[in-house]
Amino acid sequence: MGQEGGGASGRGRCVGRPAGAPKEDGPSGGQFEYLRTVAAGMADSTEVRELVYLVTGGCGFLGEHVVRMLLQREPRLLELRVFDLHLGAWLEELKTGPVQVTAIQGDVTQAHEVAAAVAGAHVVIHTAGLVDVFGRASPETIYEVNVQGTKNVIEACVQTGTRFLVYTSSMEVVGPNIKGHHFYRGNEDTPYEAVHRHPYPCSKAQAERLVLEANGRKVHGGLPLVTCALRPTGIYGEGHQIMRDFYHQGLRLGGRLFRTIPASVEHGRVYVGNVAWMHVLVARELQQRAALMGGQVYFCYDQSPYKSYEDFNMEFLGPCGLRLVETRPLVPYWLLMLLAALNALLQWLLRPLLLYAPLLNPYTLAVANTAFTVNTDKAQRHFGYEPLFSWEDSRTRTIRWVQAMEGSAR
Ligand SMILES: NC(=O)C1=CN([C@@H]2O[C@H](COP(=O)(O)OP(=O)(O)OC[C@H]3O[C@@H](n4cnc5c(N)ncnc54)[C@H](O)[C@@H]3O)[C@@H](O)[C@H]2O)C=CC1
Ligand SMILES: CC(C)CCC[C@@H](C)[C@H]1CC[C@H]2[C@@H]3[C@H](O)CC4=CC(=O)CC[C@]4(C)[C@H]3CC[C@]12C
């Protein structure tokens, strides 16, 4: 399919910062399709444990699910290295199983720490990142972690001879763009003007481009590096901080949340367990199908329904006792924009004194108010991905997690 002015294939750009990515039929050749169906996930249990995996950001929301999923569904795993700035206490409980779990406290911006962690690993899943669209961190810090951190991971692979690198990118590398163009159930090849200004999507787009460009580079020992990028839409599930925030906000407001975004604005969401499963599967299959998958991007998708951000959250918060007031937004959009601008101004004015970083700002409002949903089967065609969790499972698991939170509204 053709590409125009950037697009969902990744040829997006940041204002003043170029970015790009190859098409599906790039150097690796996307002509043949992946026909073997990978059944529910477990590879042959008689396989020998010989592989060393490294997960950067392994103690984050997604990272923890990737770590747990690898332990459950990668029988060839010998050692799992979990690298993070902040290590979770839960890692301790994983150390009694058949896989050696090595916790590494480290910073991706420190090249020597990354190289030490990567040395001897067969596969790196690079999910560490600074996820900040609220202005908590400076743009410089966001670039340092997301772009320089990714460069360090790539260079470490090249220097130490690690051949397989999976990068957790984001739908945000495509859109919504600064013009607020809707992306309605598109796929990896849907033309879209991917132009950004905010540091988070810009940094993710730059990092993704670096990862894809590194595909084919010779690593120590002379073999080629094989890379690919996964682009989740908005992830939800157990451990999702923003869902937690909305839940507590609803409790503070007497069990109510107020609609701010029209119900017609679809927002792409994907269950964290399925995103983790895609990482495990892509890492496994990248080793078998380098020619097809190397240098490719894949949206993360499952059977989660297309809904507005708020209506989707209510799928979980509703059964936990909250209700969404109003069928139409209570506050007119122009007033929301004004409030968002006011929040941005306050953030700037208060910065010397305190950190003011509310959920509502011009960027989050624009993202929430612009349709961005995906409809693709590329992951299924290339590496046999099928969601591991149905929508019903994903919903039930997430509801149980919300209900287990202290002070449930029930
Ligand atoms: N949460 C979402 O809806 C989406 C997230 N993503 C991407 O998925 C990845 C994981 O995101 P989440 O789990 O949501 O975020 P998170 O903030 O829960 O996890 C990120 C992890 O990276 C670690 N980290 C941050 N800076 C680091 C550094 N300098 N060195 C080492 N580790 C560092 C953090 O300590 C944290 O454990 C990120 O790359 C993000 O861009 C992509 C699409 C959607
Ligand atoms: C009060 C506002 C009107 C609405 C607040 C909701 C917002 C906080 C969230 C709406 C859309 C979210 C983003 C989206 O899901 C895509 C994302 C992808 C990522 O890679 C990181 C997270 C995020 C930017 C996500 C962040 C929260 C929203 C902006």
Tab-separated table of C-alpha atoms and ligand atoms in Angstrom:
chain	number	residue	atom	x	y	z
A	1	MET	CA	0.000	0.000	0.000
A	2	GLY	CA	1.235	3.475	-0.767
A	3	GLN	CA	2.593	5.945	1.748
A	4	GLU	CA	1.796	9.632	1.857
A	5	GLY	CA	3.449	12.353	3.896
A	6	GLY	CA	4.650	9.929	6.537
A	7	GLY	CA	2.091	7.434	7.703
A	8	ALA	CA	1.269	4.574	9.940
A	9	SER	CA	4.242	2.655	8.585
A	10	GLY	CA	6.330	4.972	10.721
A	11	ARG	CA	7.549	7.632	8.340
A	12	GLY	CA	6.306	10.227	10.754
A	13	ARG	CA	8.123	13.377	11.693
A	14	CYS	CA	8.377	15.711	14.612
A	15	VAL	CA	8.274	19.392	13.962
A	16	GLY	CA	11.951	20.170	13.407
A	17	ARG	CA	12.988	16.528	13.871
A	18	PRO	CA	12.981	14.003	11.037
A	19	ALA	CA	11.881	10.410	11.551
A	20	GLY	CA	11.146	7.443	9.326
A	21	ALA	CA	10.811	3.706	8.925
A	22	PRO	CA	10.757	1.132	6.153
A	23	LYS	CA	7.609	-0.158	4.494
A	24	GLU	CA	6.303	-3.655	5.004
A	25	ASP	CA	7.852	-4.781	1.736
A	26	GLY	CA	11.213	-3.334	2.735
A	27	PRO	CA	14.647	-4.901	2.573
A	28	SER	CA	13.438	-7.990	4.420
A	29	GLY	CA	10.761	-8.630	1.770
A	30	GLY	CA	7.186	-8.954	2.963
A	31	GLN	CA	6.088	-11.195	0.116
A	32	PHE	CA	5.495	-14.448	1.924
A	33	GLU	CA	3.136	-14.871	4.799
A	34	TYR	CA	3.435	-16.689	8.072
A	35	LEU	CA	1.199	-19.719	7.694
A	36	ARG	CA	1.962	-21.843	10.734
A	37	THR	CA	-0.460	-21.112	13.539
A	38	VAL	CA	1.251	-20.726	16.874
A	39	ALA	CA	-1.168	-22.510	19.177
A	40	ALA	CA	-2.145	-21.003	22.484
A	41	GLY	CA	1.419	-20.028	23.185
A	42	MET	CA	3.345	-22.804	24.832
A	43	ALA	CA	6.190	-24.051	22.677
A	44	ASP	CA	7.286	-27.674	23.022
A	45	SER	CA	7.933	-28.261	26.738
A	46	THR	CA	10.767	-30.664	25.952
A	47	GLU	CA	12.830	-27.812	24.538
A	48	VAL	CA	16.212	-27.144	26.093
A	49	ARG	CA	16.638	-24.109	28.326
A	50	GLU	CA	19.462	-22.194	26.677
A	51	LEU	CA	18.367	-18.617	26.029
A	52	VAL	CA	19.199	-15.462	27.944
A	53	TYR	CA	16.675	-12.629	27.666
A	54	LEU	CA	17.008	-9.085	28.923
A	55	VAL	CA	13.931	-6.937	29.585
A	56	THR	CA	14.680	-3.262	30.127
A	57	GLY	CA	12.000	-1.454	32.108
A	58	GLY	CA	11.034	-4.886	33.425
A	59	CYS	CA	9.512	-3.455	36.603
A	60	GLY	CA	7.129	-1.057	34.872
A	61	PHE	CA	3.429	-1.593	34.163
A	62	LEU	CA	4.011	-3.400	30.868
A	63	GLY	CA	7.487	-4.679	31.777
A	64	GLU	CA	6.218	-6.715	34.732
A	65	HIS	CA	3.639	-8.420	32.508
A	66	VAL	CA	6.335	-9.167	29.912
A	67	VAL	CA	8.585	-10.656	32.585
A	68	ARG	CA	5.819	-12.852	33.994
A	69	MET	CA	4.677	-13.883	30.522
A	70	LEU	CA	8.217	-14.879	29.505
A	71	LEU	CA	8.531	-17.060	32.588
A	72	GLN	CA	5.219	-18.737	31.801
A	73	ARG	CA	5.466	-19.091	28.044
A	74	GLU	CA	9.065	-19.190	26.920
A	75	PRO	CA	10.277	-22.718	27.715
A	76	ARG	CA	13.687	-22.114	26.140
A	77	LEU	CA	14.483	-19.481	28.747
A	78	LEU	CA	17.562	-20.169	30.877
A	79	GLU	CA	18.131	-16.733	32.363
A	80	LEU	CA	15.909	-13.674	32.512
A	81	ARG	CA	17.596	-10.367	33.256
A	82	VAL	CA	15.301	-7.658	34.525
A	83	PHE	CA	16.848	-4.212	34.153
A	84	ASP	CA	15.170	-1.158	35.655
A	85	LEU	CA	15.903	2.106	37.377
A	86	HIS	CA	13.650	0.993	40.229
A	87	LEU	CA	13.480	-2.706	41.015
A	88	GLY	CA	10.219	-4.151	42.377
A	89	ALA	CA	10.155	-6.321	45.491
A	90	TRP	CA	7.923	-8.803	43.594
A	91	LEU	CA	10.997	-9.954	41.658
A	92	GLU	CA	12.115	-11.895	44.718
A	93	GLU	CA	9.205	-14.325	44.428
A	94	LEU	CA	10.286	-15.214	40.889
A	95	LYS	CA	13.706	-16.360	41.916
A	96	THR	CA	12.638	-19.820	43.056
A	97	GLY	CA	11.543	-21.155	39.651
A	98	PRO	CA	13.526	-23.070	37.010
A	99	VAL	CA	14.675	-19.880	35.266
A	100	GLN	CA	17.469	-17.792	36.734
A	101	VAL	CA	15.962	-14.339	37.290
A	102	THR	CA	18.654	-11.679	37.562
A	103	ALA	CA	17.550	-8.279	38.823
A	104	ILE	CA	19.727	-5.437	37.584
A	105	GLN	CA	19.251	-1.951	38.943
A	106	GLY	CA	20.459	0.337	36.188
A	107	ASP	CA	19.844	3.358	34.026
A	108	VAL	CA	19.434	3.090	30.250
A	109	THR	CA	21.026	6.504	29.839
A	110	GLN	CA	24.304	5.053	31.178
A	111	ALA	CA	25.917	3.232	28.249
A	112	HIS	CA	28.282	1.162	30.410
A	113	GLU	CA	25.434	-0.113	32.608
A	114	VAL	CA	23.441	-1.097	29.555
A	115	ALA	CA	26.401	-2.833	27.917
A	116	ALA	CA	27.098	-4.840	31.064
A	117	ALA	CA	23.461	-5.974	31.221
A	118	VAL	CA	23.261	-6.835	27.514
A	119	ALA	CA	26.528	-8.802	27.347
A	120	GLY	CA	25.737	-12.461	26.725
A	121	ALA	CA	21.995	-11.950	26.165
A	122	HIS	CA	20.434	-13.561	23.086
A	123	VAL	CA	17.405	-11.286	22.993
A	124	VAL	CA	16.728	-7.800	24.316
A	125	ILE	CA	13.185	-6.545	24.861
A	126	HIS	CA	13.576	-2.813	25.321
A	127	THR	CA	10.477	-1.533	27.030
A	128	ALA	CA	12.053	1.016	29.400
A	129	GLY	CA	10.879	4.491	28.690
A	130	LEU	CA	9.813	7.739	30.225
A	131	VAL	CA	6.060	7.844	29.668
A	132	ASP	CA	5.208	11.444	30.371
A	133	VAL	CA	2.542	13.460	28.622
A	134	PHE	CA	1.736	15.521	31.712
A	135	GLY	CA	4.836	17.695	31.902
A	136	ARG	CA	6.317	15.979	34.934
A	137	ALA	CA	9.753	15.597	33.334
A	138	SER	CA	11.612	18.070	31.145
A	139	PRO	CA	11.759	17.470	27.373
A	140	GLU	CA	15.534	16.972	27.749
A	141	THR	CA	15.023	14.159	30.252
A	142	ILE	CA	12.400	12.527	28.042
A	143	TYR	CA	14.827	12.546	25.095
A	144	GLU	CA	17.685	11.366	27.252
A	145	VAL	CA	15.793	8.296	28.439
A	146	ASN	CA	13.772	7.465	25.330
A	147	VAL	CA	16.238	8.343	22.556
A	148	GLN	CA	19.728	8.178	24.121
A	149	GLY	CA	18.630	5.179	26.182
A	150	THR	CA	17.572	3.382	23.012
A	151	LYS	CA	20.837	4.313	21.260
A	152	ASN	CA	22.697	2.803	24.200
A	153	VAL	CA	20.693	-0.415	23.905
A	154	ILE	CA	21.392	-0.672	20.165
A	155	GLU	CA	25.113	0.023	20.589
A	156	ALA	CA	25.306	-2.502	23.417
A	157	CYS	CA	23.776	-5.148	21.152
A	158	VAL	CA	26.279	-4.328	18.408
A	159	GLN	CA	29.280	-4.328	20.734
A	160	THR	CA	28.404	-7.476	22.633
A	161	GLY	CA	26.999	-9.561	19.779
A	162	THR	CA	23.322	-9.675	20.770
A	163	ARG	CA	21.323	-10.312	17.612
A	164	PHE	CA	17.663	-9.817	18.459
A	165	LEU	CA	16.113	-6.579	19.645
A	166	VAL	CA	12.415	-5.920	20.204
A	167	TYR	CA	11.465	-2.318	20.893
A	168	THR	CA	8.269	-1.194	22.636
A	169	SER	CA	7.239	1.751	20.537
A	170	SER	CA	3.785	3.355	20.701
A	171	MET	CA	0.777	4.270	18.578
A	172	GLU	CA	1.881	7.796	19.447
A	173	VAL	CA	4.710	7.616	16.886
A	174	VAL	CA	1.929	7.764	14.309
A	175	GLY	CA	-0.726	9.855	15.940
A	176	PRO	CA	-2.899	11.620	16.804
A	177	ASN	CA	-0.947	14.316	14.972
A	178	ILE	CA	-0.776	18.026	15.798
A	179	LYS	CA	-3.548	18.722	13.295
A	180	GLY	CA	-5.988	16.458	15.117
A	181	HIS	CA	-6.591	14.265	12.061
A	182	HIS	CA	-8.581	11.182	12.930
A	183	PHE	CA	-7.035	7.766	12.333
A	184	TYR	CA	-10.017	5.510	12.063
A	185	ARG	CA	-9.366	1.755	12.285
A	186	GLY	CA	-6.197	2.024	10.235
A	187	ASN	CA	-3.336	-0.420	9.810
A	188	GLU	CA	0.468	-0.170	9.581
A	189	ASP	CA	0.230	1.042	5.972
A	190	THR	CA	-2.629	3.505	6.269
A	191	PRO	CA	-1.470	6.907	5.014
A	192	TYR	CA	-1.342	9.436	7.833
A	193	GLU	CA	0.517	12.673	8.375
A	194	ALA	CA	2.507	11.719	11.460
A	195	VAL	CA	3.686	15.114	12.636
A	196	HIS	CA	4.223	15.780	16.328
A	197	ARG	CA	5.401	18.517	18.613
A	198	HIS	CA	5.175	16.975	22.066
A	199	PRO	CA	8.446	15.495	23.420
A	200	TYR	CA	6.946	12.088	24.245
A	201	PRO	CA	5.718	11.085	20.749
A	202	CYS	CA	8.721	12.791	19.155
A	203	SER	CA	11.130	10.844	21.337
A	204	LYS	CA	9.311	7.553	20.716
A	205	ALA	CA	9.323	8.187	16.954
A	206	GLN	CA	13.041	8.953	16.936
A	207	ALA	CA	13.823	5.912	19.036
A	208	GLU	CA	11.689	3.671	16.835
A	209	ARG	CA	13.467	4.937	13.742
A	210	LEU	CA	16.866	4.219	15.311
A	211	VAL	CA	15.796	0.687	16.141
A	212	LEU	CA	14.475	-0.001	12.645
A	213	GLU	CA	17.527	1.531	10.974
A	214	ALA	CA	19.742	-0.698	13.097
A	215	ASN	CA	18.177	-3.785	11.540
A	216	GLY	CA	20.874	-5.549	9.518
A	217	ARG	CA	23.850	-3.902	11.267
A	218	LYS	CA	26.655	-6.337	11.901
A	219	VAL	CA	27.020	-7.185	15.568
A	220	HIS	CA	30.193	-8.424	17.268
A	221	GLY	CA	30.948	-11.765	15.616
A	222	GLY	CA	29.758	-10.608	12.199
A	223	LEU	CA	26.107	-11.667	12.187
A	224	PRO	CA	23.315	-9.175	11.461
A	225	LEU	CA	21.201	-7.509	14.117
A	226	VAL	CA	17.477	-8.221	13.713
A	227	THR	CA	15.107	-5.616	15.127
A	228	CYS	CA	11.445	-4.790	15.135
A	229	ALA	CA	9.059	-2.454	16.920
A	230	LEU	CA	5.690	-3.040	18.557
A	231	ARG	CA	3.270	-0.142	18.744
A	232	PRO	CA	0.690	-0.564	21.483
A	233	THR	CA	-2.355	1.680	21.526
A	234	GLY	CA	-3.469	2.784	25.005
A	235	ILE	CA	-2.631	-0.154	27.275
A	236	TYR	CA	-4.989	-1.108	30.103
A	237	GLY	CA	-5.124	-3.865	32.682
A	238	GLU	CA	-3.764	-4.783	36.086
A	239	GLY	CA	-1.363	-2.110	37.298
A	240	HIS	CA	-2.556	0.713	35.027
A	241	GLN	CA	-1.812	3.906	36.928
A	242	ILE	CA	-4.193	6.222	35.037
A	243	MET	CA	-7.089	3.807	35.573
A	244	ARG	CA	-6.207	3.889	39.265
A	245	ASP	CA	-6.251	7.708	39.172
A	246	PHE	CA	-9.662	7.795	37.489
A	247	TYR	CA	-11.020	5.314	40.010
A	248	HIS	CA	-9.873	7.369	42.977
A	249	GLN	CA	-11.097	10.556	41.360
A	250	GLY	CA	-14.520	8.936	40.932
A	251	LEU	CA	-14.556	7.915	44.596
A	252	ARG	CA	-13.694	11.473	45.631
A	253	LEU	CA	-16.580	12.742	43.489
A	254	GLY	CA	-19.092	10.520	45.264
A	255	GLY	CA	-18.977	7.603	42.833
A	256	ARG	CA	-19.353	9.750	39.713
A	257	LEU	CA	-17.182	10.696	36.766
A	258	PHE	CA	-18.169	13.459	34.371
A	259	ARG	CA	-18.012	12.962	30.646
A	260	THR	CA	-15.572	15.310	28.937
A	261	ILE	CA	-15.128	13.690	25.517
A	262	PRO	CA	-17.970	12.864	23.079
A	263	ALA	CA	-18.802	9.150	23.079
A	264	SER	CA	-18.266	9.081	19.294
A	265	VAL	CA	-14.475	9.632	19.543
A	266	GLU	CA	-12.983	6.117	19.344
A	267	HIS	CA	-9.721	5.515	21.176
A	268	GLY	CA	-7.581	2.427	20.619
A	269	ARG	CA	-6.998	0.259	23.691
A	270	VAL	CA	-5.265	-3.069	24.151
A	271	TYR	CA	-5.028	-5.391	27.151
A	272	VAL	CA	-1.631	-5.513	28.838
A	273	GLY	CA	-1.559	-9.330	28.857
A	274	ASN	CA	-1.976	-9.399	25.096
A	275	VAL	CA	0.705	-6.734	24.629
A	276	ALA	CA	3.039	-8.806	26.800
A	277	TRP	CA	2.151	-11.940	24.832
A	278	MET	CA	2.932	-10.142	21.566
A	279	HIS	CA	6.370	-9.251	22.936
A	280	VAL	CA	7.079	-12.855	23.899
A	281	LEU	CA	5.897	-14.165	20.557
A	282	VAL	CA	7.651	-11.549	18.455
A	283	ALA	CA	10.913	-12.158	20.326
A	284	ARG	CA	10.599	-15.896	19.716
A	285	GLU	CA	9.611	-15.694	16.084
A	286	LEU	CA	12.123	-12.966	15.213
A	287	GLN	CA	14.776	-15.637	15.705
A	288	GLN	CA	13.098	-17.888	13.117
A	289	ARG	CA	11.803	-15.339	10.607
A	290	ALA	CA	14.405	-12.616	10.549
A	291	ALA	CA	13.970	-11.995	6.830
A	292	LEU	CA	10.262	-11.341	7.126
A	293	MET	CA	10.092	-9.600	10.475
A	294	GLY	CA	13.373	-7.681	10.676
A	295	GLY	CA	12.862	-3.912	10.407
A	296	GLN	CA	9.092	-4.187	10.714
A	297	VAL	CA	6.553	-2.384	12.871
A	298	TYR	CA	3.444	-4.001	14.313
A	299	PHE	CA	0.500	-2.358	16.001
A	300	CYS	CA	-0.581	-4.188	19.160
A	301	TYR	CA	-4.217	-5.169	18.985
A	302	ASP	CA	-6.787	-7.539	20.404
A	303	GLN	CA	-10.564	-7.820	20.655
A	304	SER	CA	-11.039	-4.844	22.957
A	305	PRO	CA	-14.015	-2.828	21.663
A	306	TYR	CA	-13.745	0.509	19.914
A	307	LYS	CA	-14.999	3.111	22.374
A	308	SER	CA	-14.169	6.567	23.618
A	309	TYR	CA	-11.483	6.746	26.285
A	310	GLU	CA	-14.015	7.402	29.026
A	311	ASP	CA	-16.611	4.873	27.907
A	312	PHE	CA	-13.902	2.260	27.695
A	313	ASN	CA	-12.753	2.988	31.246
A	314	MET	CA	-16.347	2.610	32.406
A	315	GLU	CA	-16.259	-1.035	31.268
A	316	PHE	CA	-14.179	-1.585	34.414
A	317	LEU	CA	-15.092	1.308	36.661
A	318	GLY	CA	-18.833	0.783	36.174
A	319	PRO	CA	-18.863	-2.699	37.739
A	320	CYS	CA	-16.789	-1.214	40.580
A	321	GLY	CA	-19.517	1.211	41.537
A	322	LEU	CA	-18.756	4.339	39.506
A	323	ARG	CA	-21.073	5.912	36.957
A	324	LEU	CA	-20.417	8.275	34.090
A	325	VAL	CA	-22.689	11.267	34.330
A	326	GLU	CA	-24.205	12.744	31.170
A	327	THR	CA	-24.569	11.196	27.768
A	328	ARG	CA	-23.002	14.326	26.296
A	329	PRO	CA	-19.953	16.203	27.650
A	330	LEU	CA	-20.921	18.385	30.568
A	331	VAL	CA	-18.375	21.071	29.792
A	332	PRO	CA	-18.291	22.593	26.276
A	333	TYR	CA	-15.138	21.821	24.309
A	334	TRP	CA	-14.005	25.452	24.108
A	335	LEU	CA	-14.091	25.627	27.910
A	336	LEU	CA	-12.068	22.422	28.202
A	337	MET	CA	-9.487	23.908	25.861
A	338	LEU	CA	-9.374	27.010	27.996
A	339	LEU	CA	-8.959	24.940	31.163
A	340	ALA	CA	-6.259	22.864	29.507
A	341	ALA	CA	-4.410	26.031	28.464
A	342	LEU	CA	-4.819	27.407	31.976
A	343	ASN	CA	-3.340	24.221	33.419
A	344	ALA	CA	-0.365	24.562	31.071
A	345	LEU	CA	0.129	28.164	32.143
A	346	LEU	CA	-0.135	27.256	35.824
A	347	GLN	CA	2.345	24.448	35.338
A	348	TRP	CA	4.810	26.878	33.827
A	349	LEU	CA	4.243	29.585	36.481
A	350	LEU	CA	4.441	27.188	39.423
A	351	ARG	CA	7.405	25.202	38.132
A	352	PRO	CA	9.979	27.016	40.311
A	353	LEU	CA	7.885	26.251	43.402
A	354	LEU	CA	6.144	22.937	42.837
A	355	LEU	CA	5.239	20.365	40.226
A	356	TYR	CA	1.718	20.945	38.957
A	357	ALA	CA	0.899	18.172	36.474
A	358	PRO	CA	-2.843	17.513	36.144
A	359	LEU	CA	-4.294	14.981	33.678
A	360	LEU	CA	-5.839	17.734	31.577
A	361	ASN	CA	-3.481	19.715	29.364
A	362	PRO	CA	-3.672	20.755	25.700
A	363	TYR	CA	-1.871	17.608	24.586
A	364	THR	CA	-3.897	15.033	26.555
A	365	LEU	CA	-7.100	16.788	25.554
A	366	ALA	CA	-6.123	16.617	21.894
A	367	VAL	CA	-5.184	12.922	22.163
A	368	ALA	CA	-8.369	12.000	23.992
A	369	ASN	CA	-10.487	14.028	21.587
A	370	THR	CA	-9.035	12.634	18.352
A	371	ALA	CA	-10.132	9.231	17.081
A	372	PHE	CA	-7.218	6.832	16.840
A	373	THR	CA	-8.027	3.150	16.426
A	374	VAL	CA	-6.324	0.300	14.615
A	375	ASN	CA	-7.643	-2.627	12.650
A	376	THR	CA	-4.901	-4.871	11.351
A	377	ASP	CA	-3.833	-8.503	11.084
A	378	LYS	CA	-0.170	-7.923	10.282
A	379	ALA	CA	1.034	-9.592	13.492
A	380	GLN	CA	-1.142	-12.590	12.742
A	381	ARG	CA	0.178	-12.849	9.185
A	382	HIS	CA	3.829	-12.375	10.088
A	383	PHE	CA	4.203	-14.342	13.296
A	384	GLY	CA	0.928	-16.068	14.014
A	385	TYR	CA	-0.203	-13.738	16.790
A	386	GLU	CA	-3.639	-14.366	18.226
A	387	PRO	CA	-4.666	-12.594	21.425
A	388	LEU	CA	-4.086	-14.848	24.415
A	389	PHE	CA	-6.862	-13.158	26.405
A	390	SER	CA	-10.355	-12.677	25.015
A	391	TRP	CA	-12.109	-9.376	25.624
A	392	GLU	CA	-14.170	-11.055	28.366
A	393	ASP	CA	-11.010	-12.313	30.129
A	394	SER	CA	-9.275	-8.971	29.786
A	395	ARG	CA	-12.297	-7.165	31.160
A	396	THR	CA	-12.784	-9.581	34.062
A	397	ARG	CA	-9.137	-9.466	35.044
A	398	THR	CA	-9.087	-5.687	34.978
A	399	ILE	CA	-12.327	-5.404	36.969
A	400	ARG	CA	-10.973	-7.815	39.604
A	401	TRP	CA	-7.870	-5.699	39.884
A	402	VAL	CA	-9.857	-2.472	40.321
A	403	GLN	CA	-12.104	-4.159	42.876
A	404	ALA	CA	-9.100	-5.344	44.820
A	405	MET	CA	-7.923	-1.765	45.186
A	406	GLU	CA	-8.305	-0.360	48.624
A	407	GLY	CA	-11.589	1.472	49.212
A	408	SER	CA	-13.602	-0.167	46.431
A	409	ALA	CA	-16.860	1.738	45.827
A	410	ARG	CA	-18.927	-1.425	46.079
B	1	LIG	N1	1.146	2.829	28.936
B	1	LIG	C1	0.727	2.879	27.673
B	1	LIG	O1	-0.466	3.041	27.392
B	1	LIG	C2	1.729	2.715	26.578
B	1	LIG	C3	3.084	2.532	26.793
B	1	LIG	N2	3.941	2.375	25.737
B	1	LIG	C4	5.375	2.153	25.928
B	1	LIG	O2	5.526	0.981	26.711
B	1	LIG	C5	6.700	1.078	27.501
B	1	LIG	C6	6.347	0.771	28.934
B	1	LIG	O3	5.389	1.728	29.372
B	1	LIG	P1	4.635	1.599	30.752
B	1	LIG	O4	4.818	0.253	31.284
B	1	LIG	O5	3.288	2.124	30.569
B	1	LIG	O6	5.438	2.661	31.617
B	1	LIG	P2	6.050	2.526	33.073
B	1	LIG	O7	6.479	3.887	33.461
B	1	LIG	O8	5.135	1.794	33.958
B	1	LIG	O9	7.312	1.609	32.820
B	1	LIG	C7	8.528	2.083	32.330
B	1	LIG	C8	9.641	1.453	33.114
B	1	LIG	O10	10.868	1.969	32.590
B	1	LIG	C9	11.688	2.270	33.696
B	1	LIG	N3	12.619	3.327	33.365
B	1	LIG	C10	12.341	4.621	33.153
B	1	LIG	N4	13.460	5.292	32.949
B	1	LIG	C11	14.473	4.413	33.001
B	1	LIG	C12	15.868	4.504	32.884
B	1	LIG	N5	16.460	5.672	32.666
B	1	LIG	N6	16.595	3.383	32.990
B	1	LIG	C13	15.999	2.201	33.243
B	1	LIG	N7	14.693	2.053	33.387
B	1	LIG	C14	13.939	3.145	33.282
B	1	LIG	C15	10.750	2.714	34.804
B	1	LIG	O11	11.360	2.622	36.081
B	1	LIG	C16	9.580	1.803	34.604
B	1	LIG	O12	9.702	0.656	35.397
B	1	LIG	C17	7.254	2.485	27.299
B	1	LIG	O13	8.338	2.412	26.413
B	1	LIG	C18	6.089	3.244	26.678
B	1	LIG	O14	6.557	4.261	25.834
B	1	LIG	C19	3.474	2.370	24.457
B	1	LIG	C20	2.162	2.550	24.185
B	1	LIG	C21	1.177	2.733	25.217
B	2	LIG	C1	-9.329	14.795	31.153
B	2	LIG	C2	-8.962	14.625	29.720
B	2	LIG	C3	-9.954	15.254	28.819
B	2	LIG	C4	-8.771	13.190	29.311
B	2	LIG	C5	-7.678	12.532	30.082
B	2	LIG	C6	-7.297	11.231	29.433
B	2	LIG	C7	-5.829	11.219	29.095
B	2	LIG	C8	-5.041	11.319	30.380
B	2	LIG	C9	-5.504	9.965	28.289
B	2	LIG	C10	-6.326	9.931	26.993
B	2	LIG	C11	-5.485	9.188	25.972
B	2	LIG	C12	-4.286	8.692	26.727
B	2	LIG	C13	-3.006	8.363	25.964
B	2	LIG	C14	-3.249	7.353	24.868
B	2	LIG	O1	-3.864	6.190	25.364
B	2	LIG	C15	-1.990	6.980	24.130
B	2	LIG	C16	-0.782	6.795	24.942
B	2	LIG	C17	0.237	6.068	24.435
B	2	LIG	C18	1.478	5.977	25.070
B	2	LIG	O2	2.446	5.501	24.489
B	2	LIG	C19	1.662	6.496	26.430
B	2	LIG	C20	0.378	6.850	27.112
B	2	LIG	C21	-0.599	7.584	26.192
B	2	LIG	C22	0.063	8.899	25.777
B	2	LIG	C23	-1.934	7.826	26.930
B	2	LIG	C24	-1.743	8.825	28.111
B	2	LIG	C25	-3.041	9.241	28.776
B	2	LIG	C26	-4.069	9.801	27.779
B	2	LIG	C27	-3.543	11.081	27.169
